[in-house]
Amino acid sequence: MTSESQIARLSSILSAARMTFRDEAELQGQIAQLLQAGGVTFERERVLSAGDRVDFLVLPGLGVEVKVGGPRTPILRQLSRYAAHGMINGLVLVTASLQHAAAFPREIGGKPVGVIYLSGSTF
Protein backbone atom coordinates (compact mmCIF):
# COMPACT_ATOMS: atom_id res chain seq x y z
CA MET A 1 0.00 0.00 0.00
CA THR A 2 1.42 3.41 -0.93
CA SER A 3 1.71 6.25 1.56
CA GLU A 4 -0.93 8.15 -0.38
CA SER A 5 -3.41 5.26 -0.14
CA GLN A 6 -2.63 4.86 3.58
CA ILE A 7 -3.30 8.58 4.06
CA ALA A 8 -6.62 8.29 2.21
CA ARG A 9 -7.64 5.27 4.30
CA LEU A 10 -6.81 7.05 7.56
CA SER A 11 -8.67 10.11 6.42
CA SER A 12 -11.82 8.12 5.70
CA ILE A 13 -11.64 6.32 9.08
CA LEU A 14 -10.99 9.41 11.18
CA SER A 15 -13.09 11.94 9.29
CA ALA A 16 -16.20 9.79 9.65
CA ALA A 17 -16.03 9.92 13.46
CA ARG A 18 -17.12 12.76 15.70
CA MET A 19 -14.80 12.93 18.68
CA THR A 20 -15.03 14.87 21.91
CA PHE A 21 -11.82 15.33 23.87
CA ARG A 22 -10.26 17.43 26.61
CA ASP A 23 -6.65 17.10 25.54
CA GLU A 24 -4.25 15.47 23.11
CA ALA A 25 -3.89 12.27 25.15
CA GLU A 26 -7.64 11.69 25.17
CA LEU A 27 -7.80 12.33 21.43
CA GLN A 28 -4.96 9.87 20.82
CA GLY A 29 -6.85 7.21 22.77
CA GLN A 30 -9.93 7.70 20.61
CA ILE A 31 -7.84 7.59 17.45
CA ALA A 32 -6.25 4.32 18.59
CA GLN A 33 -9.72 2.81 19.10
CA LEU A 34 -10.83 3.93 15.63
CA LEU A 35 -7.69 2.55 13.99
CA GLN A 36 -8.16 -0.80 15.75
CA ALA A 37 -11.81 -0.94 14.73
CA GLY A 38 -10.77 -0.12 11.15
CA GLY A 39 -8.27 -2.97 11.06
CA VAL A 40 -5.26 -0.66 10.79
CA THR A 41 -1.95 -2.10 12.03
CA PHE A 42 -0.06 0.49 14.08
CA GLU A 43 2.32 1.13 16.95
CA ARG A 44 1.73 3.88 19.50
CA GLU A 45 4.49 6.23 20.63
CA ARG A 46 7.01 4.73 18.22
CA VAL A 47 10.55 5.84 19.02
CA LEU A 48 12.36 6.97 15.87
CA SER A 49 15.51 8.18 17.67
CA ALA A 50 16.59 9.43 21.07
CA GLY A 51 14.81 12.74 20.46
CA ASP A 52 11.95 11.73 18.18
CA ARG A 53 8.82 9.74 19.02
CA VAL A 54 5.86 9.77 16.65
CA ASP A 55 2.37 9.39 18.14
CA PHE A 56 1.46 6.52 15.80
CA LEU A 57 3.40 4.52 13.25
CA VAL A 58 0.92 2.99 10.83
CA LEU A 59 2.74 0.05 9.34
CA PRO A 60 4.71 -0.18 7.20
CA GLY A 61 5.90 3.44 7.53
CA LEU A 62 3.31 6.18 7.89
CA GLY A 63 4.02 8.52 10.79
CA VAL A 64 0.93 10.05 12.38
CA GLU A 65 1.26 13.05 14.69
CA VAL A 66 -1.72 14.36 16.68
CA LYS A 67 -2.00 18.03 17.63
CA VAL A 68 -4.92 19.76 19.31
CA GLY A 69 -3.37 23.21 18.94
CA GLY A 70 -0.13 25.09 19.17
CA PRO A 71 1.93 27.19 16.78
CA ARG A 72 2.53 25.91 13.27
CA THR A 73 6.33 26.40 13.10
CA PRO A 74 7.37 23.95 15.85
CA ILE A 75 5.00 21.32 14.46
CA LEU A 76 6.49 21.74 11.00
CA ARG A 77 10.01 21.37 12.46
CA GLN A 78 8.91 18.23 14.30
CA LEU A 79 7.43 16.67 11.15
CA SER A 80 10.57 17.60 9.21
CA ARG A 81 12.68 15.67 11.73
CA TYR A 82 10.36 12.68 11.42
CA ALA A 83 10.54 12.79 7.62
CA ALA A 84 14.32 12.43 7.83
CA HIS A 85 14.02 8.96 9.39
CA GLY A 86 14.36 6.03 7.03
CA MET A 87 11.40 4.11 8.42
CA ILE A 88 9.04 7.00 7.61
CA ASN A 89 7.56 6.86 4.10
CA GLY A 90 4.88 9.52 4.64
CA LEU A 91 3.35 11.66 7.36
CA VAL A 92 -0.10 12.60 8.58
CA LEU A 93 -0.93 15.49 10.87
CA VAL A 94 -4.22 14.88 12.67
CA THR A 95 -5.34 18.22 14.03
CA ALA A 96 -8.24 19.94 15.71
CA SER A 97 -6.93 23.29 14.49
CA LEU A 98 -8.34 24.70 11.28
CA GLN A 99 -5.23 26.90 11.00
CA HIS A 100 -3.03 23.80 10.91
CA ALA A 101 -5.23 22.17 8.31
CA ALA A 102 -4.96 25.13 5.97
CA ALA A 103 -1.25 25.84 6.33
CA PHE A 104 0.74 22.62 5.99
CA PRO A 105 2.73 21.58 2.94
CA ARG A 106 1.70 18.41 1.11
CA GLU A 107 5.30 17.19 1.07
CA ILE A 108 8.14 17.37 3.60
CA GLY A 109 11.60 16.03 2.86
CA GLY A 110 10.33 14.40 -0.33
CA LYS A 111 7.67 12.44 1.57
CA PRO A 112 3.91 12.94 1.19
CA VAL A 113 2.05 14.69 3.98
CA GLY A 114 -1.66 14.44 4.68
CA VAL A 115 -3.56 16.69 7.04
CA ILE A 116 -6.73 15.39 8.68
CA TYR A 117 -8.83 18.07 10.30
CA LEU A 118 -11.16 16.77 12.96
CA SER A 119 -14.34 18.74 13.27
CA GLY A 120 -15.09 17.16 16.64
CA SER A 121 -15.26 19.32 19.68
CA THR A 122 -13.12 19.98 22.70
CA PHE A 123 -14.56 20.70 26.10
C-alpha positions as YAML, in Angstrom:
chain: A
units: angstrom
residues:
- id: 1
  name: MET
  ca: [0.00, 0.00, 0.00]
- id: 2
  name: THR
  ca: [1.42, 3.41, -0.93]
- id: 3
  name: SER
  ca: [1.71, 6.25, 1.56]
- id: 4
  name: GLU
  ca: [-0.93, 8.15, -0.38]
- id: 5
  name: SER
  ca: [-3.41, 5.26, -0.14]
- id: 6
  name: GLN
  ca: [-2.63, 4.86, 3.58]
- id: 7
  name: ILE
  ca: [-3.30, 8.58, 4.06]
- id: 8
  name: ALA
  ca: [-6.62, 8.29, 2.21]
- id: 9
  name: ARG
  ca: [-7.64, 5.27, 4.30]
- id: 10
  name: LEU
  ca: [-6.81, 7.05, 7.56]
- id: 11
  name: SER
  ca: [-8.67, 10.11, 6.42]
- id: 12
  name: SER
  ca: [-11.82, 8.12, 5.70]
- id: 13
  name: ILE
  ca: [-11.64, 6.32, 9.08]
- id: 14
  name: LEU
  ca: [-10.99, 9.41, 11.18]
- id: 15
  name: SER
  ca: [-13.09, 11.94, 9.29]
- id: 16
  name: ALA
  ca: [-16.20, 9.79, 9.65]
- id: 17
  name: ALA
  ca: [-16.03, 9.92, 13.46]
- id: 18
  name: ARG
  ca: [-17.12, 12.76, 15.70]
- id: 19
  name: MET
  ca: [-14.80, 12.93, 18.68]
- id: 20
  name: THR
  ca: [-15.03, 14.87, 21.91]
- id: 21
  name: PHE
  ca: [-11.82, 15.33, 23.87]
- id: 22
  name: ARG
  ca: [-10.26, 17.43, 26.61]
- id: 23
  name: ASP
  ca: [-6.65, 17.10, 25.54]
- id: 24
  name: GLU
  ca: [-4.25, 15.47, 23.11]
- id: 25
  name: ALA
  ca: [-3.89, 12.27, 25.15]
- id: 26
  name: GLU
  ca: [-7.64, 11.69, 25.17]
- id: 27
  name: LEU
  ca: [-7.80, 12.33, 21.43]
- id: 28
  name: GLN
  ca: [-4.96, 9.87, 20.82]
- id: 29
  name: GLY
  ca: [-6.85, 7.21, 22.77]
- id: 30
  name: GLN
  ca: [-9.93, 7.70, 20.61]
- id: 31
  name: ILE
  ca: [-7.84, 7.59, 17.45]
- id: 32
  name: ALA
  ca: [-6.25, 4.32, 18.59]
- id: 33
  name: GLN
  ca: [-9.72, 2.81, 19.10]
- id: 34
  name: LEU
  ca: [-10.83, 3.93, 15.63]
- id: 35
  name: LEU
  ca: [-7.69, 2.55, 13.99]
- id: 36
  name: GLN
  ca: [-8.16, -0.80, 15.75]
- id: 37
  name: ALA
  ca: [-11.81, -0.94, 14.73]
- id: 38
  name: GLY
  ca: [-10.77, -0.12, 11.15]
- id: 39
  name: GLY
  ca: [-8.27, -2.97, 11.06]
- id: 40
  name: VAL
  ca: [-5.26, -0.66, 10.79]
- id: 41
  name: THR
  ca: [-1.95, -2.10, 12.03]
- id: 42
  name: PHE
  ca: [-0.06, 0.49, 14.08]
- id: 43
  name: GLU
  ca: [2.32, 1.13, 16.95]
- id: 44
  name: ARG
  ca: [1.73, 3.88, 19.50]
- id: 45
  name: GLU
  ca: [4.49, 6.23, 20.63]
- id: 46
  name: ARG
  ca: [7.01, 4.73, 18.22]
- id: 47
  name: VAL
  ca: [10.55, 5.84, 19.02]
- id: 48
  name: LEU
  ca: [12.36, 6.97, 15.87]
- id: 49
  name: SER
  ca: [15.51, 8.18, 17.67]
- id: 50
  name: ALA
  ca: [16.59, 9.43, 21.07]
- id: 51
  name: GLY
  ca: [14.81, 12.74, 20.46]
- id: 52
  name: ASP
  ca: [11.95, 11.73, 18.18]
- id: 53
  name: ARG
  ca: [8.82, 9.74, 19.02]
- id: 54
  name: VAL
  ca: [5.86, 9.77, 16.65]
- id: 55
  name: ASP
  ca: [2.37, 9.39, 18.14]
- id: 56
  name: PHE
  ca: [1.46, 6.52, 15.80]
- id: 57
  name: LEU
  ca: [3.40, 4.52, 13.25]
- id: 58
  name: VAL
  ca: [0.92, 2.99, 10.83]
- id: 59
  name: LEU
  ca: [2.74, 0.05, 9.34]
- id: 60
  name: PRO
  ca: [4.71, -0.18, 7.20]
- id: 61
  name: GLY
  ca: [5.90, 3.44, 7.53]
- id: 62
  name: LEU
  ca: [3.31, 6.18, 7.89]
- id: 63
  name: GLY
  ca: [4.02, 8.52, 10.79]
- id: 64
  name: VAL
  ca: [0.93, 10.05, 12.38]
- id: 65
  name: GLU
  ca: [1.26, 13.05, 14.69]
- id: 66
  name: VAL
  ca: [-1.72, 14.36, 16.68]
- id: 67
  name: LYS
  ca: [-2.00, 18.03, 17.63]
- id: 68
  name: VAL
  ca: [-4.92, 19.76, 19.31]
- id: 69
  name: GLY
  ca: [-3.37, 23.21, 18.94]
- id: 70
  name: GLY
  ca: [-0.13, 25.09, 19.17]
- id: 71
  name: PRO
  ca: [1.93, 27.19, 16.78]
- id: 72
  name: ARG
  ca: [2.53, 25.91, 13.27]
- id: 73
  name: THR
  ca: [6.33, 26.40, 13.10]
- id: 74
  name: PRO
  ca: [7.37, 23.95, 15.85]
- id: 75
  name: ILE
  ca: [5.00, 21.32, 14.46]
- id: 76
  name: LEU
  ca: [6.49, 21.74, 11.00]
- id: 77
  name: ARG
  ca: [10.01, 21.37, 12.46]
- id: 78
  name: GLN
  ca: [8.91, 18.23, 14.30]
- id: 79
  name: LEU
  ca: [7.43, 16.67, 11.15]
- id: 80
  name: SER
  ca: [10.57, 17.60, 9.21]
- id: 81
  name: ARG
  ca: [12.68, 15.67, 11.73]
- id: 82
  name: TYR
  ca: [10.36, 12.68, 11.42]
- id: 83
  name: ALA
  ca: [10.54, 12.79, 7.62]
- id: 84
  name: ALA
  ca: [14.32, 12.43, 7.83]
- id: 85
  name: HIS
  ca: [14.02, 8.96, 9.39]
- id: 86
  name: GLY
  ca: [14.36, 6.03, 7.03]
- id: 87
  name: MET
  ca: [11.40, 4.11, 8.42]
- id: 88
  name: ILE
  ca: [9.04, 7.00, 7.61]
- id: 89
  name: ASN
  ca: [7.56, 6.86, 4.10]
- id: 90
  name: GLY
  ca: [4.88, 9.52, 4.64]
- id: 91
  name: LEU
  ca: [3.35, 11.66, 7.36]
- id: 92
  name: VAL
  ca: [-0.10, 12.60, 8.58]
- id: 93
  name: LEU
  ca: [-0.93, 15.49, 10.87]
- id: 94
  name: VAL
  ca: [-4.22, 14.88, 12.67]
- id: 95
  name: THR
  ca: [-5.34, 18.22, 14.03]
- id: 96
  name: ALA
  ca: [-8.24, 19.94, 15.71]
- id: 97
  name: SER
  ca: [-6.93, 23.29, 14.49]
- id: 98
  name: LEU
  ca: [-8.34, 24.70, 11.28]
- id: 99
  name: GLN
  ca: [-5.23, 26.90, 11.00]
- id: 100
  name: HIS
  ca: [-3.03, 23.80, 10.91]
- id: 101
  name: ALA
  ca: [-5.23, 22.17, 8.31]
- id: 102
  name: ALA
  ca: [-4.96, 25.13, 5.97]
- id: 103
  name: ALA
  ca: [-1.25, 25.84, 6.33]
- id: 104
  name: PHE
  ca: [0.74, 22.62, 5.99]
- id: 105
  name: PRO
  ca: [2.73, 21.58, 2.94]
- id: 106
  name: ARG
  ca: [1.70, 18.41, 1.11]
- id: 107
  name: GLU
  ca: [5.30, 17.19, 1.07]
- id: 108
  name: ILE
  ca: [8.14, 17.37, 3.60]
- id: 109
  name: GLY
  ca: [11.60, 16.03, 2.86]
- id: 110
  name: GLY
  ca: [10.33, 14.40, -0.33]
- id: 111
  name: LYS
  ca: [7.67, 12.44, 1.57]
- id: 112
  name: PRO
  ca: [3.91, 12.94, 1.19]
- id: 113
  name: VAL
  ca: [2.05, 14.69, 3.98]
- id: 114
  name: GLY
  ca: [-1.66, 14.44, 4.68]
- id: 115
  name: VAL
  ca: [-3.56, 16.69, 7.04]
- id: 116
  name: ILE
  ca: [-6.73, 15.39, 8.68]
- id: 117
  name: TYR
  ca: [-8.83, 18.07, 10.30]
- id: 118
  name: LEU
  ca: [-11.16, 16.77, 12.96]
- id: 119
  name: SER
  ca: [-14.34, 18.74, 13.27]
- id: 120
  name: GLY
  ca: [-15.09, 17.16, 16.64]
- id: 121
  name: SER
  ca: [-15.26, 19.32, 19.68]
- id: 122
  name: THR
  ca: [-13.12, 19.98, 22.70]
- id: 123
  name: PHE
  ca: [-14.56, 20.70, 26.10]
...
